[in-house]
mmCIF file of C-alpha atoms in Angstrom:
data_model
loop_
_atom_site.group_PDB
_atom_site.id
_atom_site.type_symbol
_atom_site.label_atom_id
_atom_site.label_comp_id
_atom_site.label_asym_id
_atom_site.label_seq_id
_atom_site.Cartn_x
_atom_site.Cartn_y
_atom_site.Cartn_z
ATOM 1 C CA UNK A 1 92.100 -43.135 -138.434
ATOM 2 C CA UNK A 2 90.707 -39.841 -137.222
ATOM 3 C CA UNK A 3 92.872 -36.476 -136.292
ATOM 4 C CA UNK A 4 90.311 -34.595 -134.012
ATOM 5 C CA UNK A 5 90.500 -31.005 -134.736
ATOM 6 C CA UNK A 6 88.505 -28.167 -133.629
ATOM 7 C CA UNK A 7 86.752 -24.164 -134.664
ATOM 8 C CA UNK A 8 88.642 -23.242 -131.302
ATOM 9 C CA UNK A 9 86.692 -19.677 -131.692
ATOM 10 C CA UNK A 10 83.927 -21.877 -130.034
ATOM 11 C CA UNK A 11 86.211 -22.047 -127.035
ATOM 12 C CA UNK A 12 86.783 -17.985 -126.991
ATOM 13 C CA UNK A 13 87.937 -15.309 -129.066
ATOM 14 C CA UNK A 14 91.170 -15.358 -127.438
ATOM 15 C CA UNK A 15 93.595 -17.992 -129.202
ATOM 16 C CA UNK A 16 95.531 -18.331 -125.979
ATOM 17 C CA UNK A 17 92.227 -19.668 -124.369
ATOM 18 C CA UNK A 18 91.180 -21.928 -127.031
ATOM 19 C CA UNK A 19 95.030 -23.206 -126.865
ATOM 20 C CA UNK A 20 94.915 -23.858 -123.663
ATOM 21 C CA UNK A 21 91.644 -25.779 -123.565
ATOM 22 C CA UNK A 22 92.638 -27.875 -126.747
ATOM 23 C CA UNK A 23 95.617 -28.803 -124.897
ATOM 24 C CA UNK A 24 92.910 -30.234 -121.420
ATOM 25 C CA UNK A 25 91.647 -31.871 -124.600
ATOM 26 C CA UNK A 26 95.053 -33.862 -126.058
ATOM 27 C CA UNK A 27 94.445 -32.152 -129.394
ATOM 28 C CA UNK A 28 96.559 -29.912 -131.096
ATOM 29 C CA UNK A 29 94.991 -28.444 -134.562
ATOM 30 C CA UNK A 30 92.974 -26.069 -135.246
ATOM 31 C CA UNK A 31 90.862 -25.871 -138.199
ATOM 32 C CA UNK A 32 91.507 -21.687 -138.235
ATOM 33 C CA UNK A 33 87.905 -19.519 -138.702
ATOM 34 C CA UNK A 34 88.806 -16.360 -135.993
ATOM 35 C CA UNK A 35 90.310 -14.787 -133.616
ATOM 36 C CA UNK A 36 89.623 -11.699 -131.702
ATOM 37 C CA UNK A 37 86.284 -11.651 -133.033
ATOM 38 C CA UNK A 38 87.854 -11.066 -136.629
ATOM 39 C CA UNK A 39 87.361 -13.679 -139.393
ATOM 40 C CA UNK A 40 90.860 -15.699 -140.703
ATOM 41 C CA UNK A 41 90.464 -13.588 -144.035
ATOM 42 C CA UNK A 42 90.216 -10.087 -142.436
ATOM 43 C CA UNK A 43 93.028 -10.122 -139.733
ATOM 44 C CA UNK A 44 96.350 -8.431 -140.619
ATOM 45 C CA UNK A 45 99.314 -9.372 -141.391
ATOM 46 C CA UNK A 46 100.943 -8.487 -138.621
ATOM 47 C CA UNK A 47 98.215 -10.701 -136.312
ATOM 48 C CA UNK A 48 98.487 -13.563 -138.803
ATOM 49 C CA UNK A 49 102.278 -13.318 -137.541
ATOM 50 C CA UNK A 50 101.869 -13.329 -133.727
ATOM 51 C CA UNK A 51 99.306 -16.296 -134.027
ATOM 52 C CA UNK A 52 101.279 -18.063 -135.879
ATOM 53 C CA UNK A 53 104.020 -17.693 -133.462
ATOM 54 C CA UNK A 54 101.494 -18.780 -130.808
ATOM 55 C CA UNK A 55 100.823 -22.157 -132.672
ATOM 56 C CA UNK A 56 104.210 -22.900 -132.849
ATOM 57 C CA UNK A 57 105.384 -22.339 -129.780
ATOM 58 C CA UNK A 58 102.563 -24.501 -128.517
ATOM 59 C CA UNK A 59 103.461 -27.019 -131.208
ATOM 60 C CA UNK A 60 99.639 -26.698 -132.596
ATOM 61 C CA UNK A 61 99.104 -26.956 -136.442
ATOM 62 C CA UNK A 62 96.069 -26.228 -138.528
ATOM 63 C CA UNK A 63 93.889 -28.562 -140.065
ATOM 64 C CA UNK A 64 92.432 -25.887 -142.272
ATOM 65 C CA UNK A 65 91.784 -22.523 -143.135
ATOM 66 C CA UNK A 66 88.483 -22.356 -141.939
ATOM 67 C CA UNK A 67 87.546 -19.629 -144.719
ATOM 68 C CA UNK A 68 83.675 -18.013 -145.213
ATOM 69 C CA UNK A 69 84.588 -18.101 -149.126
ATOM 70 C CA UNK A 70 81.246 -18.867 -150.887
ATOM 71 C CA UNK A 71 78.698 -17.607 -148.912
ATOM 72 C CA UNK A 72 78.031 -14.392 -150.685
ATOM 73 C CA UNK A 73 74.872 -14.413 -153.272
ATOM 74 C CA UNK A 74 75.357 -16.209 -156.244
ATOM 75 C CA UNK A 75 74.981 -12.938 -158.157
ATOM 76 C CA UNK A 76 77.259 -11.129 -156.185
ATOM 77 C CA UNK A 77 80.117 -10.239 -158.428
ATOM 78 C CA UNK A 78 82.759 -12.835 -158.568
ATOM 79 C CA UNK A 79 85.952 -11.216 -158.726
ATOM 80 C CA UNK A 80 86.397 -9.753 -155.357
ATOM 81 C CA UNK A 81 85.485 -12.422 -153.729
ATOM 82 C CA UNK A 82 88.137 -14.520 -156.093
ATOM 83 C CA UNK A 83 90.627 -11.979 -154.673
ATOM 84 C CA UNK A 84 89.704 -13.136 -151.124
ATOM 85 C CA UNK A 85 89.766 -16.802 -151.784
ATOM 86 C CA UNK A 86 93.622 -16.289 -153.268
ATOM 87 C CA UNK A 87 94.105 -14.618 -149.929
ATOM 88 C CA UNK A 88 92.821 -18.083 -148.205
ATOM 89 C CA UNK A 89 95.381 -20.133 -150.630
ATOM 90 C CA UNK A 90 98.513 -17.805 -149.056
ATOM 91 C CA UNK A 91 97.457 -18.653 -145.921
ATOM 92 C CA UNK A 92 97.719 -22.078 -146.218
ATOM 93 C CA UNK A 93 101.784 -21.757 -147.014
ATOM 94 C CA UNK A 94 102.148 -19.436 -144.113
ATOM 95 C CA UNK A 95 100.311 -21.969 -142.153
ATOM 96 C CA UNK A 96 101.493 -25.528 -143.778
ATOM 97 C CA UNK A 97 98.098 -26.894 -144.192
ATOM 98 C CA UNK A 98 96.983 -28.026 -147.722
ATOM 99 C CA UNK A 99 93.066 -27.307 -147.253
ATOM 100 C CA UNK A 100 90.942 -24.909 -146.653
ATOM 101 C CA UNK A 101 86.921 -24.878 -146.061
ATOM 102 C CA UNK A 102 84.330 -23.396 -148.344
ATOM 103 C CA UNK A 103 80.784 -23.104 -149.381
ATOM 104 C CA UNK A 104 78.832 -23.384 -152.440
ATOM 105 C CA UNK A 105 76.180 -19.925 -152.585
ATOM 106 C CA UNK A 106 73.349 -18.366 -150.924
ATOM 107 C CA UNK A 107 70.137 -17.341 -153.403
ATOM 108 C CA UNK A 108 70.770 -13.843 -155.603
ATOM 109 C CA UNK A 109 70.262 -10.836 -153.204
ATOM 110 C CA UNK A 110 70.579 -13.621 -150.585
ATOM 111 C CA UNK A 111 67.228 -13.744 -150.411
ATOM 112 C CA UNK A 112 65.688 -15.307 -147.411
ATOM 113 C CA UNK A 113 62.446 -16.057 -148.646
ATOM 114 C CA UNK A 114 64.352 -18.034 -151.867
ATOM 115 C CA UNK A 115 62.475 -21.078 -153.134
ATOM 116 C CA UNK A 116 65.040 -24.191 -153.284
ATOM 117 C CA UNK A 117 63.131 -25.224 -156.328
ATOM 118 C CA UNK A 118 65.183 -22.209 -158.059
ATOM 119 C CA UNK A 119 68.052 -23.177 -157.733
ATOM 120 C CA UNK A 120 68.869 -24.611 -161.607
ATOM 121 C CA UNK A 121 68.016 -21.549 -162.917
ATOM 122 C CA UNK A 122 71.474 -20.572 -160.924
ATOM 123 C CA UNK A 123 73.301 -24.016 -161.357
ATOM 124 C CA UNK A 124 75.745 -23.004 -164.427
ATOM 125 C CA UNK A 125 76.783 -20.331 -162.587
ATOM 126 C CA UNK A 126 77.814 -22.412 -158.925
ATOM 127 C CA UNK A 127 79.233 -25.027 -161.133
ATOM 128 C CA UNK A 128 81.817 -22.201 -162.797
ATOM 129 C CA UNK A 129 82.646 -20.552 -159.639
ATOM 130 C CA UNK A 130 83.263 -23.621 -158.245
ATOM 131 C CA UNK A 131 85.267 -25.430 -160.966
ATOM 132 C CA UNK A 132 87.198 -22.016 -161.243
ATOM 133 C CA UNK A 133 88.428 -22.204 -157.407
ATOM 134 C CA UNK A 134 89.491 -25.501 -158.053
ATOM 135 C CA UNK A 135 91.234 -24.833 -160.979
ATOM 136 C CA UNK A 136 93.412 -22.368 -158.923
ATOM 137 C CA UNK A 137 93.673 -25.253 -155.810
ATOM 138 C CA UNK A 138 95.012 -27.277 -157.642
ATOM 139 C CA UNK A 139 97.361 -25.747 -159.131
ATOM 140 C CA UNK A 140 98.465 -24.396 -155.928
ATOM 141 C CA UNK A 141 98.562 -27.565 -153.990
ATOM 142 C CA UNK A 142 95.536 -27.104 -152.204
ATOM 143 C CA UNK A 143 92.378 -29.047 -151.302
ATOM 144 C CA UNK A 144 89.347 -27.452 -150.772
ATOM 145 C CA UNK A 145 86.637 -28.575 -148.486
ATOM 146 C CA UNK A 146 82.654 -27.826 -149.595
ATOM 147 C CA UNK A 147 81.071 -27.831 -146.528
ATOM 148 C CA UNK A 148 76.904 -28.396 -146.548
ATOM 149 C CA UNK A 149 76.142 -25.574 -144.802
ATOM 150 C CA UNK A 150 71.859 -24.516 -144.768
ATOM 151 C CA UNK A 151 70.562 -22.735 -147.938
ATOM 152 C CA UNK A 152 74.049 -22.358 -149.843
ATOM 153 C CA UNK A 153 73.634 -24.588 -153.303
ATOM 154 C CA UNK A 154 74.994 -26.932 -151.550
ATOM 155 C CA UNK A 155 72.751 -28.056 -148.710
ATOM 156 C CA UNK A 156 70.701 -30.868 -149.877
ATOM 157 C CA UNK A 157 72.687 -34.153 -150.701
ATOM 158 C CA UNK A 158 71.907 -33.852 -154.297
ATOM 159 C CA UNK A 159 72.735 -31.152 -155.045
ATOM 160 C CA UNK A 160 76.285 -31.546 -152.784
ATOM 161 C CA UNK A 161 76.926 -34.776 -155.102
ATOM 162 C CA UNK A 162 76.033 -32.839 -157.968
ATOM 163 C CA UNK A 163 78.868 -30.362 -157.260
ATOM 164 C CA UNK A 164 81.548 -32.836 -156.772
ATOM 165 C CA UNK A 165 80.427 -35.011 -160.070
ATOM 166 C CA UNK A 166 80.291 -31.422 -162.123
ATOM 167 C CA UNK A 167 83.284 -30.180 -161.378
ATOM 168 C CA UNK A 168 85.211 -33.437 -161.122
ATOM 169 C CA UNK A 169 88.168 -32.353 -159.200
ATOM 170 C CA UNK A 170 90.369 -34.144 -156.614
ATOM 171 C CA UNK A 171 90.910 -30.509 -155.141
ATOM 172 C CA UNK A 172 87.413 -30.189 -153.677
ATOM 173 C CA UNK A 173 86.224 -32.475 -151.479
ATOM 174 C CA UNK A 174 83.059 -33.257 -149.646
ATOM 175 C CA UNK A 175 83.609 -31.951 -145.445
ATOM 176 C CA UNK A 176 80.444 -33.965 -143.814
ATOM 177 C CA UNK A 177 78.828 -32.011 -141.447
ATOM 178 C CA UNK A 178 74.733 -34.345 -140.039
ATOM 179 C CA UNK A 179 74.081 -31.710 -138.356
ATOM 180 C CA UNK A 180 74.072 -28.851 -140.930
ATOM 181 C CA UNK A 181 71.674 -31.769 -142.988
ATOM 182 C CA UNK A 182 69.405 -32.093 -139.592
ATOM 183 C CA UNK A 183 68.789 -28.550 -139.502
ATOM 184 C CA UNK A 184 68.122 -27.990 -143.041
ATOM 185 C CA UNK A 185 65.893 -30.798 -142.661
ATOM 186 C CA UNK A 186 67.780 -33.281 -144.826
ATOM 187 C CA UNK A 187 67.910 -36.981 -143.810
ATOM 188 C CA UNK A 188 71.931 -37.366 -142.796
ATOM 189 C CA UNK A 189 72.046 -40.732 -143.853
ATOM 190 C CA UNK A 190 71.118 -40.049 -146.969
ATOM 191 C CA UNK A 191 73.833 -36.989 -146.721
ATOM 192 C CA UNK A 192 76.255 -39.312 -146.474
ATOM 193 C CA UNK A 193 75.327 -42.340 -148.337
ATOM 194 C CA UNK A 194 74.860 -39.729 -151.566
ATOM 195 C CA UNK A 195 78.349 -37.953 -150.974
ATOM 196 C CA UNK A 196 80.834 -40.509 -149.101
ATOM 197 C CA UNK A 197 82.938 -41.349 -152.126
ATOM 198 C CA UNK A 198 83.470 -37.395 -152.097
ATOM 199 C CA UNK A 199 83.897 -37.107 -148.426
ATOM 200 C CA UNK A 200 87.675 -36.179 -147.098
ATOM 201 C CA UNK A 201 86.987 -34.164 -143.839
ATOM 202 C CA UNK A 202 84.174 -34.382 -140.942
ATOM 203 C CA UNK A 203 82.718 -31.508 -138.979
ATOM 204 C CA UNK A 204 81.235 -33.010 -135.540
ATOM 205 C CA UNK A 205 78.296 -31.221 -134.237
ATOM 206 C CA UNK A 206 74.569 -32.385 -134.048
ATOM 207 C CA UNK A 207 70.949 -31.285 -133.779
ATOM 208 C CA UNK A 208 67.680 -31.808 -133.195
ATOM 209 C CA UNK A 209 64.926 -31.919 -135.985
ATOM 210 C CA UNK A 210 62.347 -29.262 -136.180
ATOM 211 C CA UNK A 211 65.405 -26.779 -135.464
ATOM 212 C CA UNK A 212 63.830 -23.005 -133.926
ATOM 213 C CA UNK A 213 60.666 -23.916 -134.603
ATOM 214 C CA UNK A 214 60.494 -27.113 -132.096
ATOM 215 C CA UNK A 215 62.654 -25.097 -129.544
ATOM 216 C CA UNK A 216 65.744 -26.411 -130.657
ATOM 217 C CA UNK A 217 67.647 -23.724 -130.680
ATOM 218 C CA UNK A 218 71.208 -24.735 -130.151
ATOM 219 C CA UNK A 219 73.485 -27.556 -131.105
ATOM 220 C CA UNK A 220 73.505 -30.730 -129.077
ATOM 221 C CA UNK A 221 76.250 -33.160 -127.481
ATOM 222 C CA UNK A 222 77.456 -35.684 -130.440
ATOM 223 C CA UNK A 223 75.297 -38.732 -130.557
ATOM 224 C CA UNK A 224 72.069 -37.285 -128.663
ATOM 225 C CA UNK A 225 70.681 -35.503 -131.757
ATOM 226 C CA UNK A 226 68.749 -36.570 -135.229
ATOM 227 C CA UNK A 227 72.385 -36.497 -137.011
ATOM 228 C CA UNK A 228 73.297 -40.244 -136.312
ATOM 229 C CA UNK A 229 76.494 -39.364 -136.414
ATOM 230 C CA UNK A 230 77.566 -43.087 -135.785
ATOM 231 C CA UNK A 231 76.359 -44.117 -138.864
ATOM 232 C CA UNK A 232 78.840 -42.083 -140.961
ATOM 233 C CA UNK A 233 81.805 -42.693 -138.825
ATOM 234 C CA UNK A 234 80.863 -46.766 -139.053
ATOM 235 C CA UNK A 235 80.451 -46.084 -142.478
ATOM 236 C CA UNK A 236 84.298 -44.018 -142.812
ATOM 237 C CA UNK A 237 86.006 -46.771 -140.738
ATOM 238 C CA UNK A 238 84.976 -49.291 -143.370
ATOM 239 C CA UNK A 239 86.243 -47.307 -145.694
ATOM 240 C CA UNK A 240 89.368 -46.490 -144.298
ATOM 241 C CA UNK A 241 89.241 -43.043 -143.531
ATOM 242 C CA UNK A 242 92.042 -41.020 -142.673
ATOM 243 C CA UNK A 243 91.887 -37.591 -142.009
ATOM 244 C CA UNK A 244 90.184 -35.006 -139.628
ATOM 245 C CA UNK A 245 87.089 -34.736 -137.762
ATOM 246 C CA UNK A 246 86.632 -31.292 -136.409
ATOM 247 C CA UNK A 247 84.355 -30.004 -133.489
ATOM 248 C CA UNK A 248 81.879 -27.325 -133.753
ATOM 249 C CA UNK A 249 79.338 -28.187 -131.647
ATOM 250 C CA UNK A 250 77.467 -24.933 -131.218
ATOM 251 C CA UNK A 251 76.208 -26.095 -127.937
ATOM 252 C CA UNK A 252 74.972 -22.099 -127.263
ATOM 253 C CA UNK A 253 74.611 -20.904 -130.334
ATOM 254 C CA UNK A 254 75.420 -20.651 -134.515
ATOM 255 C CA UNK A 255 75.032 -18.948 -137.171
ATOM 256 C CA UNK A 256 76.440 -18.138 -140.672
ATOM 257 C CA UNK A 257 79.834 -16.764 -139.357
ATOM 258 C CA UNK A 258 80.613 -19.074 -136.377
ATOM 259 C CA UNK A 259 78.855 -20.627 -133.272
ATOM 260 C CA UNK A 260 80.008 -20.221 -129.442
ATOM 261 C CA UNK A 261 80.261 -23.052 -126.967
ATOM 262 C CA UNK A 262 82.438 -21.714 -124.184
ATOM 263 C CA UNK A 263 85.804 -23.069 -122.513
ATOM 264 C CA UNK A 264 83.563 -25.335 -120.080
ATOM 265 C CA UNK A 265 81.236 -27.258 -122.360
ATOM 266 C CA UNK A 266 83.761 -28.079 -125.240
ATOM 267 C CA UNK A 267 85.800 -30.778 -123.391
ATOM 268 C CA UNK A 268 82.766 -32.827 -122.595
ATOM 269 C CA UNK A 269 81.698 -32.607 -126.302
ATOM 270 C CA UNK A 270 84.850 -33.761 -127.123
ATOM 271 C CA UNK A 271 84.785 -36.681 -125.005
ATOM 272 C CA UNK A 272 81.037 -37.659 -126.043
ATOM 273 C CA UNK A 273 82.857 -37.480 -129.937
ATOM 274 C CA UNK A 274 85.367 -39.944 -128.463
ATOM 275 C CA UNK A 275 82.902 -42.130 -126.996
ATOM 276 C CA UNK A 276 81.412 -42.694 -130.814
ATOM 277 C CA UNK A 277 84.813 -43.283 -132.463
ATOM 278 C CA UNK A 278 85.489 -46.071 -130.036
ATOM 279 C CA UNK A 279 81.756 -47.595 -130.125
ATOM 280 C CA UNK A 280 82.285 -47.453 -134.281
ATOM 281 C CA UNK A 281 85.659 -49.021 -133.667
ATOM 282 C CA UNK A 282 87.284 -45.912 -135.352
ATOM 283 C CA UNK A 283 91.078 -44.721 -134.087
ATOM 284 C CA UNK A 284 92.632 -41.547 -133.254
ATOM 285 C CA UNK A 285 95.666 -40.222 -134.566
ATOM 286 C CA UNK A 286 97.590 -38.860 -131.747
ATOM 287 C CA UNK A 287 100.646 -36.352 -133.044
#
C-alpha cells in the first residue's frame, strides 16, 4: 500500500504552485525540502506559519521533513549541525509528521577527489553521529529516513546496510532511492536486496548509467532508466509495504540541495510511477 508523495520544490518555488499541481495529481503530501528558494531548516518562523496555514487550508499534510542534515564533511564539527537537526525534530510537531530525511557524510573537507576506499578510516565517527541522532529520534517520537544519496557514507549498499546493522535503531530507516545507486554507479538491485529489511520510505526518480559522462545529464521518466524500479516495488508488495513513495524525478536537473522538474513535466512522471505500481500489483492509499 503506497501513499505517493512528492519534493513539490520540483514543481516551483512557490508552494501555492506546487499545491496546485499536486492537487491535478490526486495527491496531497508533501515530503517538505523548500520553498521560496530557501531550504525547510532556514525559513523563519513566521514563513513556517503561513505555509503551514497553506497546507491546511488545502487539507495537504507532510510526509516528511525533507531536511539536508548530514551532508556536511564528516569532520565538520558536530554540534552545530546537532543544533540544526533538533530544529528538524520541532518541525515535525508543528507539522504532525513523525519522519524526517537525512544523510550519512560527505569525505573530510568534502573533498571531491576522496577515494571511497577511505572511508573506514572515518567509519567510527558516521556510526556515532548517526547512532547519536537516533538516540534523540527516538526519544522524540521520530523516525528518521537515511537516504543513499552519491558520495555521503552512505552510497554504496554496503555500506547503507552497515549503518542500519551498527546503529540498530527502529528510528532510522532505510528511504530507497535506484536512482541515486544508478548514478553512483551501484547496481539497484543489489541496493535493495542488501537494505530491504531496513527500507520504510521510497524516493521515485531514475537514471541512466554512465551519468554526465554518457550525456546523461538529467533524471529520466520512472521505468525508462537503469534503476529497475519495478523490481523493488515487486519486491515491497511482497513484503507488504506500507508507507510512502515520493517523487523527485529531476527530469531537468539535480544536485546536492534539490532538483527542478517544472509544473508541466511532473504530472506525467507521476502517472508513468502509477503505471509501475499497477504492473507490480502494488495499491495506492488515497486520503
Amino acid at each position: 500500500m503506497f501513499t505517493l508523495s512528492a519534493f513539490a520544490d520540483e514543481i516551483s518555488p512557490d508552494p501555492r504552485e506546487q499545491i496546485a499541481v499536486l492537487k491535478s495529481c490526486y495527491i496531497k503530501h508533501i515530503e517538505f525540502r523548500s520553498i521560496y528558494k530557501t531550504n525547510v531548516l532556514a525559513l523563519s518562523d513566521e514563513q513556517i506559519r503561513e505555509f503551514k496555514k497553506l497546507l491546511d487550508g488545502e487539507g495537504f499534510k507532510l510526509s516528511a521533513i525533507g531536511s539536508p542534515i548530514g551532508k556536511i564533511a564528516i569532520d565538520a564539527p558536530f554540534e552545530p549541525h546537532l543544533d540544526k537537526f533538533k530544529r528538524a525534530i520541532d518541525l515535525c510537531g508543528v507539522f504532525a509528521t513523525p519522519n524526517i530525511r537525512i544523510f550519512s557524510y560527505y569525505p573530510p573537507g568534502n573533498d571531491p577527489n576522496f577515494d571511497p576506499k577511505n572511508w573506514p578510516t572515518h567509519r567510527d565517527e558516521v556510526i556515532r553521529r548517526m547512532r547519536a541522532k537516533a538516540e534523540i529520534a527516538a526519544k522524540s517520537g521520530v523516525v528518521l529516513f537515511h537516504e543513499n544519496e552519491h558520495r555521503i557514507y552512505g552510497d554504496s549498499p554496503d555500506r547503507v546496510a552497515d549503518i542500519l546493522v551498527s546503529v540498530n535503531n527502529p528510528s532510522l530507516r532505510a528511504a530507497y532511492d535506484a536512482a541515486n545507486y544508478v548514478y553512483g554507479s551501484f547496481d539497484p538491485v543489489e541496493g535493495w536486496e542488501k537494505t530491504k529489511q531496513f527500507t520504510a520510505h521510497f524516493h521515485i526518480k531514475d537514471w541512466k548509467k554512465g551519468g554526465h559522462a554518457a550525456g546523461h545529464d538529467y533524471g529520466v521518466i520512472a521505468g525508462t532508466g537503469d534503476g529497475n524500479i519495478a523490481h523493488s516495488i515487486r519486491g515491497a508488495v511482497a513484503m507488504g509495504y506500507k508507507g510512502f513513495a515520493v517523487m523527485e524525478p529531476h527530469l531537468r536537473g539535480g544536485g546536492p540541495t534539490g532538483g527542478i522538474t517544472g509544473s508541466d513535466l511532473f504530472p506525467y512522471a507521476v502517472a508513468s510511477f502509477r503505471a509501475i505500481l499497477r504492473d507490480c500489483g502494488a495499491s495506492e492509499k488515497q486520503d
